[in-house]
XYZ file of C-alpha atoms in Angstrom:
673
model
C 62.797 -29.193 -10.258
C 60.436 -30.222 -7.467
C 58.999 -26.729 -7.192
C 58.558 -26.599 -10.903
C 56.483 -29.756 -10.893
C 54.276 -28.320 -8.079
C 53.678 -25.125 -10.039
C 52.856 -27.069 -13.099
C 50.317 -29.205 -11.291
C 48.860 -26.047 -9.712
C 48.229 -24.570 -13.128
C 46.641 -27.809 -14.264
C 44.282 -27.894 -11.219
C 43.281 -24.235 -11.840
C 42.595 -24.966 -15.467
C 40.451 -27.975 -14.654
C 38.518 -25.950 -12.013
C 37.909 -23.139 -14.484
C 36.665 -25.632 -17.069
C 34.251 -27.094 -14.567
C 32.972 -23.609 -13.659
C 32.571 -22.686 -17.293
C 30.686 -25.927 -17.981
C 28.447 -25.362 -14.965
C 27.479 -21.893 -16.196
C 26.991 -23.246 -19.745
C 24.388 -25.764 -18.557
C 22.828 -23.432 -15.896
C 19.147 -23.265 -17.022
C 18.341 -19.808 -15.542
C 19.318 -16.610 -17.271
C 21.481 -14.105 -15.413
C 19.759 -11.217 -13.695
C 19.394 -8.101 -15.822
C 19.588 -5.853 -12.779
C 21.505 -6.837 -9.679
C 21.678 -3.744 -7.428
C 19.162 -3.634 -4.630
C 17.763 -0.146 -5.316
C 15.844 1.934 -7.905
C 17.763 1.622 -11.204
C 17.860 3.940 -14.173
C 16.708 1.703 -16.977
C 16.890 4.390 -19.586
C 14.169 5.197 -22.092
C 13.384 1.483 -22.918
C 12.826 2.471 -26.555
C 10.611 5.498 -25.751
C 13.243 8.210 -25.737
C 11.691 10.146 -28.551
C 8.131 8.888 -28.222
C 6.672 12.184 -27.101
C 3.934 12.042 -24.464
C 2.723 8.598 -23.207
C -1.043 9.018 -23.097
C -2.371 5.492 -22.452
C -1.508 2.011 -21.425
C -3.128 -1.058 -22.892
C -2.558 -4.524 -24.253
C -3.024 -3.645 -27.901
C -1.833 -6.983 -29.342
C -3.313 -9.342 -26.762
C -0.070 -10.920 -25.587
C -0.743 -10.067 -21.860
C 2.136 -7.572 -21.801
C 1.569 -3.910 -21.326
C 1.956 -1.668 -24.423
C 1.928 2.083 -24.513
C 0.331 4.729 -26.742
C 2.190 7.994 -27.305
C 1.186 11.356 -28.701
C 3.691 13.468 -30.618
C 4.393 17.126 -29.840
C 1.912 18.173 -32.507
C -0.832 16.644 -30.305
C -2.175 14.844 -33.396
C 0.197 11.919 -34.240
C -0.253 8.665 -32.356
C 2.304 5.853 -32.106
C 1.800 2.371 -30.534
C 4.778 0.746 -28.887
C 4.525 -2.984 -28.164
C 6.492 -4.487 -25.297
C 9.052 -7.108 -26.436
C 9.699 -9.629 -23.684
C 12.643 -11.141 -25.467
C 14.413 -7.837 -26.028
C 13.290 -6.170 -22.809
C 12.203 -2.968 -24.486
C 9.341 -1.197 -26.196
C 9.260 -1.330 -30.009
C 7.450 1.065 -32.308
C 4.598 -0.678 -34.138
C 2.242 1.653 -36.007
C 1.524 5.349 -36.054
C -1.263 7.476 -37.548
C -2.355 11.071 -37.463
C -5.701 12.323 -35.955
C -7.239 15.230 -37.905
C -7.436 17.564 -34.881
C -5.626 18.349 -31.632
C -6.091 15.538 -29.162
C -7.290 16.265 -25.577
C -7.692 12.697 -24.287
C -7.769 9.064 -25.275
C -9.494 6.028 -23.755
C -8.464 2.479 -24.840
C -11.295 0.052 -24.444
C -13.319 -2.638 -26.217
C -16.286 -0.420 -27.176
C -17.308 -2.717 -30.057
C -17.203 -5.842 -27.799
C -15.083 -7.786 -30.230
C -12.278 -8.776 -27.824
C -9.877 -6.303 -29.344
C -8.837 -2.946 -27.968
C -10.410 0.107 -29.634
C -9.243 3.688 -29.204
C -11.649 6.492 -28.322
C -10.163 9.928 -29.063
C -11.433 13.250 -27.679
C -10.159 16.147 -29.657
C -10.567 19.878 -30.407
C -13.760 20.906 -32.218
C -14.629 23.730 -34.599
C -17.132 24.723 -31.862
C -15.265 26.186 -28.988
C -17.398 24.698 -26.134
C -17.347 21.061 -27.102
C -15.189 18.007 -27.697
C -15.366 15.956 -30.884
C -15.078 12.194 -30.329
C -13.990 9.488 -32.790
C -13.469 5.747 -32.280
C -10.796 3.765 -34.078
C -11.963 0.090 -33.945
C -9.502 -2.656 -33.226
C -8.698 -5.110 -36.043
C -8.820 -8.865 -35.522
C -5.347 -9.255 -37.086
C -3.961 -6.531 -34.941
C -3.729 -2.744 -34.980
C -6.449 -0.108 -35.399
C -8.785 0.577 -38.338
C -7.654 4.175 -38.848
C -9.321 4.329 -42.267
C -12.839 3.664 -41.043
C -13.310 5.514 -37.732
C -16.706 5.706 -36.059
C -18.125 9.166 -35.310
C -19.545 9.747 -31.865
C -21.880 12.543 -30.719
C -19.735 15.291 -29.112
C -19.641 16.295 -25.439
C -18.941 19.515 -23.569
C -15.348 20.287 -22.511
C -15.937 18.236 -19.279
C -14.606 14.964 -20.514
C -17.023 12.012 -20.286
C -15.929 8.869 -18.502
C -16.444 5.178 -19.470
C -18.900 3.310 -17.302
C -21.205 0.290 -17.651
C -24.536 1.785 -16.590
C -26.960 -0.945 -17.835
C -24.903 -3.965 -16.673
C -24.345 -5.626 -20.059
C -20.543 -5.322 -19.808
C -20.490 -2.941 -22.734
C -18.726 0.391 -22.294
C -21.020 3.403 -22.105
C -19.975 7.077 -21.547
C -21.333 9.469 -18.973
C -21.009 13.180 -19.264
C -22.821 16.247 -20.578
C -23.656 17.110 -24.169
C -23.899 20.542 -25.786
C -27.285 19.943 -27.348
C -29.205 17.745 -24.722
C -29.784 17.996 -21.043
C -31.175 20.768 -18.818
C -30.486 22.402 -15.495
C -32.267 19.676 -13.623
C -30.761 16.747 -15.503
C -27.566 17.851 -17.142
C -25.941 14.369 -17.157
C -26.318 12.433 -20.342
C -25.517 8.777 -21.161
C -23.932 7.562 -24.399
C -25.528 4.112 -24.203
C -23.600 1.511 -26.125
C -25.943 0.051 -28.743
C -23.408 -1.321 -31.193
C -24.560 -4.121 -33.397
C -21.711 -5.839 -35.241
C -24.066 -7.436 -37.761
C -25.263 -4.009 -38.815
C -22.121 -1.838 -39.638
C -24.342 1.136 -40.394
C -25.835 1.170 -36.886
C -24.563 3.841 -34.470
C -22.186 3.038 -31.677
C -23.937 5.160 -29.100
C -27.436 6.402 -28.456
C -27.459 9.535 -26.260
C -30.136 9.248 -23.588
C -31.000 10.590 -20.174
C -29.715 8.233 -17.575
C -31.716 6.679 -14.671
C -30.346 8.886 -11.940
C -32.469 9.643 -8.793
C -31.347 12.882 -7.132
C -30.310 16.438 -7.833
C -27.546 16.475 -10.365
C -24.662 18.883 -10.439
C -22.617 20.711 -13.082
C -19.467 18.792 -13.894
C -16.138 20.560 -13.385
C -13.527 21.024 -16.086
C -11.118 19.530 -15.276
C -12.554 16.942 -12.894
C -11.627 13.728 -11.061
C -14.728 11.680 -11.779
C -14.305 8.068 -11.006
C -16.106 4.676 -11.277
C -15.195 2.903 -8.113
C -16.964 0.905 -5.302
C -17.532 3.238 -2.331
C -20.239 1.513 -0.296
C -18.456 -1.801 -0.136
C -20.757 -4.166 -2.184
C -18.137 -4.806 -4.942
C -20.370 -2.967 -7.417
C -18.888 0.230 -8.925
C -20.458 3.477 -7.847
C -19.954 6.928 -9.329
C -17.871 9.848 -7.900
C -18.371 13.195 -9.516
C -16.555 16.527 -8.978
C -18.779 19.558 -9.647
C -18.783 23.326 -9.601
C -20.762 24.961 -6.847
C -22.498 28.334 -7.086
C -19.848 30.017 -4.879
C -16.976 29.299 -7.206
C -15.696 26.277 -5.258
C -15.909 22.550 -5.820
C -18.175 19.917 -4.403
C -18.432 16.149 -4.782
C -21.327 13.766 -5.302
C -21.444 10.008 -4.652
C -24.000 8.103 -6.679
C -24.696 4.501 -5.494
C -25.291 1.831 -8.116
C -28.638 0.042 -7.606
C -28.326 -2.127 -10.664
C -31.566 -2.089 -12.718
C -33.013 0.629 -10.473
C -30.371 3.080 -11.624
C -28.126 5.370 -9.474
C -29.218 7.213 -6.400
C -27.516 10.201 -4.830
C -25.963 8.948 -1.566
C -23.769 11.700 -0.360
C -22.453 15.124 -1.370
C -20.293 17.733 0.231
C -17.939 20.604 -0.312
C -14.303 20.001 -1.197
C -11.625 22.000 0.533
C -10.465 25.243 -1.028
C -7.689 24.900 -3.596
C -8.475 21.202 -4.216
C -6.493 19.606 -7.022
C -6.993 16.137 -8.522
C -8.426 13.322 -6.418
C -7.135 9.715 -6.412
C -8.714 6.557 -4.832
C -7.094 3.657 -2.928
C -7.395 1.711 0.299
C -4.850 3.714 2.226
C -5.217 2.065 5.642
C -5.961 -1.478 4.420
C -9.324 -1.806 6.078
C -11.247 -3.046 3.035
C -12.634 0.327 1.896
C -11.681 2.806 -0.828
C -10.384 6.149 0.497
C -9.775 9.558 -1.179
C -6.358 11.147 -1.513
C -5.844 14.688 -2.927
C -3.785 17.809 -2.700
C -4.766 21.354 -1.958
C -2.745 24.436 -2.875
C -3.420 28.068 -2.143
C -2.320 29.132 -5.618
C -1.208 27.344 -8.803
C 0.756 29.207 -11.412
C -0.738 28.885 -14.930
C 2.828 29.504 -16.335
C 4.925 27.036 -14.330
C 2.158 24.712 -13.121
C 3.585 24.850 -9.617
C 1.304 25.168 -6.553
C 2.286 26.960 -3.365
C 1.383 26.258 0.262
C 0.296 22.778 -0.683
C -1.171 20.065 1.606
C -1.773 16.319 1.229
C -5.240 15.380 2.291
C -6.629 11.868 3.015
C -10.382 11.292 3.512
C -10.990 7.811 5.032
C -14.093 5.894 4.105
C -16.036 4.866 7.227
C -17.791 1.533 6.771
C -18.478 -1.671 8.544
C -15.400 -3.199 10.001
C -14.097 -6.737 9.313
C -15.419 -9.230 11.896
C -12.728 -10.133 14.444
C -13.469 -13.861 14.202
C -13.844 -15.980 11.056
C -16.845 -17.724 12.626
C -18.696 -14.470 13.349
C -21.771 -14.198 11.161
C -21.730 -10.320 11.460
C -25.311 -10.176 12.790
C -26.572 -9.530 16.304
C -30.300 -9.428 16.960
C -30.937 -9.115 13.279
C -28.688 -6.108 12.830
C -25.443 -6.313 10.890
C -22.474 -5.227 13.076
C -19.450 -6.196 10.971
C -18.521 -7.692 7.646
C -18.017 -11.515 7.856
C -14.866 -12.957 6.254
C -16.884 -15.068 3.855
C -19.034 -12.163 2.614
C -16.857 -9.059 2.107
C -19.136 -7.705 -0.609
C -21.804 -6.577 1.871
C -23.122 -3.132 1.243
C -22.995 -0.539 3.987
C -25.707 2.047 3.336
C -24.346 4.225 6.182
C -20.832 4.715 4.713
C -19.549 8.258 4.841
C -16.698 10.589 4.165
C -16.067 13.549 6.528
C -13.745 16.139 4.999
C -13.921 18.667 7.904
C -10.524 19.592 9.165
C -11.061 19.374 12.919
C -8.864 17.997 15.636
C -11.085 15.061 16.696
C -11.976 13.956 13.147
C -10.382 10.510 12.715
C -11.716 10.284 9.131
C -9.616 13.084 7.726
C -5.840 13.560 7.769
C -4.018 16.603 6.468
C -0.349 17.598 6.517
C 1.705 20.245 4.662
C 3.868 19.200 1.757
C 6.782 21.085 3.371
C 6.839 18.454 6.209
C 7.923 15.949 3.493
C 10.159 18.247 1.466
C 11.638 20.990 3.619
C 13.786 22.186 0.719
C 11.157 21.856 -2.009
C 7.892 23.386 -0.922
C 6.225 23.626 -4.314
C 4.157 20.864 -5.948
C 3.748 20.418 -9.692
C -0.064 20.422 -9.928
C -0.429 21.086 -13.682
C 1.449 19.907 -16.723
C 1.652 23.072 -18.776
C 3.516 21.409 -21.598
C 0.119 20.220 -22.915
C -2.586 22.467 -24.190
C -4.850 22.753 -22.310
C -2.824 22.075 -19.143
C -3.338 18.656 -17.568
C -4.044 18.195 -13.859
C -1.475 15.993 -12.061
C -2.825 13.788 -9.295
C -0.800 11.956 -6.725
C 0.014 8.614 -8.272
C -0.872 5.692 -5.891
C 0.707 2.245 -5.983
C 2.138 -0.330 -3.609
C 5.866 0.067 -4.506
C 7.187 -2.014 -1.618
C 4.445 -4.739 -1.622
C 3.595 -4.224 2.069
C -0.128 -3.931 1.303
C -0.341 -0.202 1.818
C -0.384 2.148 -1.200
C 2.482 4.610 -1.537
C 2.410 7.667 -3.710
C 4.526 9.544 -6.323
C 4.640 13.350 -6.664
C 6.736 15.931 -8.523
C 8.145 18.691 -6.389
C 9.612 21.929 -7.614
C 12.608 23.890 -6.411
C 13.539 26.842 -8.670
C 13.720 25.508 -12.233
C 13.999 21.842 -11.156
C 11.057 19.414 -11.292
C 12.034 16.261 -9.322
C 9.916 13.060 -9.088
C 9.793 11.609 -5.632
C 8.531 8.372 -4.072
C 6.856 8.522 -0.691
C 6.350 5.354 1.307
C 3.358 4.595 3.573
C 4.694 3.636 7.073
C 3.039 2.807 10.397
C 2.353 5.783 12.645
C 4.891 6.682 15.274
C 6.209 9.761 17.009
C 7.655 12.395 14.633
C 6.329 10.607 11.543
C 4.696 12.872 8.964
C 0.961 12.480 8.881
C 0.654 11.262 12.417
C -0.337 13.196 15.533
C 2.414 14.527 17.840
C 1.897 11.567 20.254
C 2.398 9.103 17.314
C -1.259 7.984 16.860
C -3.038 7.951 13.486
C -3.867 5.565 10.674
C -0.811 5.847 8.435
C 2.305 7.959 8.224
C 4.539 8.907 5.279
C 8.272 8.908 4.606
C 10.200 10.055 1.524
C 12.297 7.305 -0.091
C 15.976 8.095 0.386
C 17.956 4.843 0.125
C 18.452 3.777 -3.535
C 16.364 6.756 -4.801
C 19.273 8.406 -6.633
C 17.877 7.790 -10.170
C 14.743 9.795 -9.255
C 16.681 12.588 -7.610
C 18.860 12.997 -10.688
C 15.843 13.894 -12.886
C 15.265 17.662 -12.968
C 12.800 18.116 -15.783
C 9.896 15.764 -14.877
C 6.420 16.640 -16.098
C 4.464 13.485 -15.158
C 4.954 10.219 -13.388
C 3.113 6.867 -13.337
C 3.427 3.361 -11.946
C 3.490 0.271 -14.211
C 4.723 -3.333 -13.924
C 7.294 -3.502 -16.709
C 7.812 -6.976 -18.199
C 5.194 -8.412 -15.743
C 7.867 -9.279 -13.146
C 5.785 -8.485 -10.137
C 7.123 -5.125 -9.066
C 5.811 -1.618 -9.589
C 8.298 0.331 -11.719
C 8.153 4.055 -12.438
C 7.738 5.853 -15.700
C 8.843 9.489 -15.657
C 7.864 11.752 -18.552
C 10.307 14.528 -19.145
C 10.183 17.891 -20.847
C 13.380 17.126 -22.680
C 15.198 20.275 -21.381
C 17.888 18.175 -19.827
C 18.698 16.487 -23.158
C 17.742 12.982 -21.883
C 14.710 12.331 -24.018
C 11.002 12.378 -23.322
C 10.652 9.279 -21.221
C 12.772 7.556 -18.491
C 11.940 4.299 -16.845
C 13.151 3.612 -13.310
C 13.302 -0.105 -12.499
C 12.203 -1.057 -9.060
C 14.856 -3.639 -8.130
C 14.505 -3.659 -4.357
C 14.129 -6.992 -2.808
C 10.943 -7.158 -0.748
C 10.144 -10.033 1.534
C 6.565 -9.883 0.519
C 4.063 -11.083 -2.031
C 1.893 -9.573 -4.674
C -1.095 -10.287 -6.860
C -2.192 -8.982 -10.216
C -5.755 -9.233 -11.434
C -7.781 -8.142 -14.421
C -11.475 -8.553 -15.155
C -12.242 -8.788 -18.838
C -15.483 -7.526 -20.436
C -17.111 -10.801 -21.387
C -16.610 -10.413 -25.105
C -17.033 -13.508 -27.325
C -18.694 -15.379 -24.420
C -15.278 -15.677 -22.784
C -13.998 -18.090 -25.408
C -12.245 -17.751 -28.758
C -13.126 -14.616 -30.763
C -13.366 -14.735 -34.545
C -13.006 -12.065 -37.157
C -16.026 -11.298 -39.344
C -14.819 -13.552 -42.086
C -13.781 -16.230 -39.525
C -10.180 -16.284 -40.778
C -8.663 -14.867 -37.584
C -9.023 -16.475 -34.100
C -7.770 -14.898 -30.826
C -8.369 -14.733 -27.180
C -10.128 -11.669 -25.752
C -7.160 -10.726 -23.550
C -6.311 -7.105 -22.741
C -9.859 -5.708 -22.861
C -10.461 -4.683 -19.256
C -12.936 -2.026 -18.357
C -13.650 0.514 -15.623
C -15.572 -0.586 -12.564
C -14.293 -3.968 -11.487
C -13.510 -4.323 -7.822
C -11.377 -6.699 -5.717
C -11.572 -7.403 -1.999
C -9.421 -9.979 -0.173
C -8.471 -11.226 3.187
C -4.934 -12.354 4.021
C -3.015 -13.567 7.106
C 0.320 -12.052 7.963
C 3.135 -14.056 9.578
C 1.830 -13.283 13.089
C -1.610 -14.651 12.301
C -3.350 -11.322 12.077
C -6.078 -11.225 9.396
C -6.758 -8.053 7.403
C -8.929 -7.099 4.457
C -8.105 -4.716 1.570
C -9.891 -3.400 -1.491
C -8.621 -2.377 -4.926
C -10.431 -0.884 -7.853
C -9.730 -1.474 -11.567
C -9.144 1.451 -13.817
C -11.354 3.902 -11.866
C -10.223 7.019 -13.798
C -9.450 7.661 -17.453
C -9.993 11.406 -18.002
C -7.297 14.027 -18.583
C -4.579 11.464 -19.279
C -4.979 9.675 -15.967
C -2.613 7.022 -17.337
C -3.745 4.085 -15.137
C -2.944 0.491 -15.992
C -5.778 -1.735 -17.141
C -4.895 -4.335 -14.529
C -4.982 -4.033 -10.744
C -1.749 -4.601 -8.820
C -1.726 -4.988 -5.032
C 0.892 -6.016 -2.538
C 0.059 -8.631 0.046
C 2.745 -7.996 2.530
C 4.450 -10.830 4.341
C 2.268 -13.942 4.480
C 2.876 -17.682 4.795
C -0.417 -18.697 3.423
C -2.663 -18.519 0.368
C -5.097 -15.666 -0.083
C -8.028 -16.901 2.007
C -10.804 -15.111 0.024
C -10.557 -13.016 -3.125
C -13.910 -11.411 -3.967
C -14.067 -10.153 -7.577
C -16.878 -7.847 -8.463
C -18.162 -6.689 -11.858
C -20.855 -4.387 -13.089
C -23.328 -6.987 -14.335
C -26.893 -6.669 -13.210
C -27.204 -10.291 -12.269
C -28.348 -11.346 -8.834
C -24.752 -12.268 -7.996
C -22.450 -9.718 -9.488
C -19.334 -11.072 -7.815
C -17.555 -14.323 -7.133
C -15.375 -15.578 -4.229
C -12.120 -17.317 -5.148
C -10.653 -19.213 -2.267
C -6.964 -20.270 -1.843
C -5.475 -18.037 -4.569
C -1.729 -18.479 -4.887
C 0.298 -15.304 -4.214
C 2.758 -13.963 -6.821
C 0.404 -14.803 -9.667
C -1.780 -13.136 -12.201
C -5.503 -13.783 -12.128
C -7.662 -13.258 -15.256
C -11.421 -13.268 -14.627
C -13.851 -13.598 -17.502
C -17.329 -12.709 -16.136
C -20.600 -13.552 -17.796
C -23.524 -11.077 -18.131
C -25.939 -14.004 -18.386
C -27.841 -14.942 -15.229
C -26.631 -18.240 -13.805
C -23.758 -18.745 -16.206
C -20.489 -19.696 -14.600
C -17.587 -17.250 -14.665
C -14.314 -18.415 -16.060
C -11.050 -17.749 -14.347
C -7.424 -18.297 -15.240
C -4.382 -18.158 -12.990
C -0.835 -17.575 -14.328
C 1.963 -18.291 -11.980
C 5.108 -16.175 -12.102
C 8.313 -17.895 -10.836
C 10.033 -15.739 -8.204
C 13.719 -14.819 -8.185
C 14.314 -17.418 -5.568
C 13.013 -20.278 -7.740
C 16.519 -21.200 -9.073
C 17.897 -21.567 -5.607
C 14.892 -23.576 -4.492
C 15.484 -25.802 -7.520
C 19.151 -26.284 -6.590
C 18.255 -26.980 -3.041
C 15.676 -29.552 -4.071
C 18.096 -31.229 -6.528
C 21.011 -31.268 -4.009
C 18.660 -32.439 -1.246
C 17.213 -35.196 -3.421
C 20.780 -36.267 -4.469
C 21.955 -36.519 -0.855
C 18.869 -38.498 0.144
C 19.457 -40.824 -2.866
C 23.068 -41.328 -1.785
C 21.984 -42.089 1.823
C 19.294 -44.457 0.616
C 21.755 -46.206 -1.775
C 24.366 -46.614 1.019
C 21.799 -47.990 3.398
C 20.560 -50.294 0.703
C 24.119 -51.629 0.134
C 24.551 -52.119 3.899
C 21.250 -53.893 4.125
C 22.156 -56.062 1.164
C 25.547 -56.949 2.709
C 23.911 -57.835 5.980
C 21.326 -60.024 4.179
C 24.171 -61.814 2.364
C 26.043 -62.457 5.664
C 22.864 -63.679 7.204
C 22.249 -66.026 4.310
C 25.779 -67.401 4.582
C 25.505 -67.925 8.297
C 22.218 -69.809 7.770
C 23.754 -72.039 5.094
C 26.497 -73.179 7.579
C 24.120 -73.794 10.414
C 23.649 -77.485 11.489
C 20.202 -78.546 12.509
C 20.961 -80.994 15.289
C 17.215 -81.841 15.768
C 17.226 -83.356 12.363
C 20.088 -85.762 13.194
């Protein structure tokens, strides 16, 4: 009987405890984690399983979440998929059909209305040119597919968006079939759109203000709009054909109203593939990363005997002291911390492969992948085939860009993630004694979702759901029966911080935008443009200060598939970002601003002004980290404990005061007797 009562009370206690736990979970204000495993996680197709080819990223509905644009297998039908934060998936929105086979698309606010337009480059009836058509964005959302704007055609070398005249409107630079000559083949589609005159043209094709001998653009090419001399003003990088059948590059420096001047040119290594740009060694300058292969099959797209090449940008170093002005005897010797946007006219790249050249690093692909020595350099599932560059992004938030590549072994095409690591002995990319700028290591731990994919045709980085980590989108051929797209969620825990930034194009004077009939009102979010630049200084936990540089949307040609925002890891830091320099392409005296004390793990939106002397607007959106719930619990529990301690001390003090009062009331004053 006694044991029976004990058992009964035990069940009652367990029932009460379970009720308390259930109630606690019921009132817990934070949602459960969607992914809990500390690794890369197969998130599935995220609503894009039958989307076809993803050809562009952009915020098409202005909600500050990244949407995608897909192209069907017929290479003519477009579909827009909006990201749903509540449902954590992409949802199909609208679709339309382009009249001809599509070669490339560029989302951008060409009409300067604060809405994203879509520039489509497609097949022409003339074999040596590209037809171009613009679908304007509508104020109420979507694209005006019924009233496209015709644009003068270009040659097959795809033109790139660039703001040449500094008015924050998107121009195009390339070559035209009907204009240009051997001495000045480059032509500028100057944006002359006038919204009050719908019959006016969007572009006027003119000869740009370029000073120097121009080259013949390659097809395909890796042309980019990115700051290369360090003044936070976007320069121009061109890939050209030389007379010997090889490739060469030209760097044109932006001189604002004085046009562009040829600063440097040189030959590219034999077998060069696509070129990407990033600050590889975190020294505050933009470097070049590219692959070279001895032979690329036009049938499989695989390259043999491939090498990874890194050309480091030599510029003025960051001053060692924050009080150093950077000048000695009137000569600049280093970049001061408070003025990172100082141009270095003597910057240079040296692509010569010699032993004592510290500006150039080269290592064979087989040193990273001993069992898979072929690199997928062309996506032959698209006609014409698309070049596949190394995709750069800071996947582990340590401040140094990593890269993604697709390696081939037999019939398999496997996407791989390669981390940037400090140089040491026996590390790929470093010298035998362990010296060098950066080494490279293939991700192994938690990379099973990538290794399981055998039919990849393209990869890209993106921050899905704006959660502060770079996830991976793998486009597949569909041969494995797993759909066209697979998203791999980056769910590693990194003890580091990040920052996201986007420079808008100054539409609507950086305030509310209105539709022509003034019935729709909206913010001009999501309309970034090529050419913005970011430089920042940050302190690590040991007190070491470093600088880094990031470009915004430097490349758009040949389905480059880059995000409109810039994402950069900050590494481990216990401080704010000391200085964040944000550069634009405006031709004002001051084309950049310096933001001090920016909070990490946030998204910065900068709205520049093309008007001289007008203040730039900036907005900062904080993103609560995963540790916020535990910090909240700690603060609440700590506050409750302190309140209990204060209350107990208050009661003790009150009791002591009462005893003191009673003793005083019984005290006899003998002097008064």
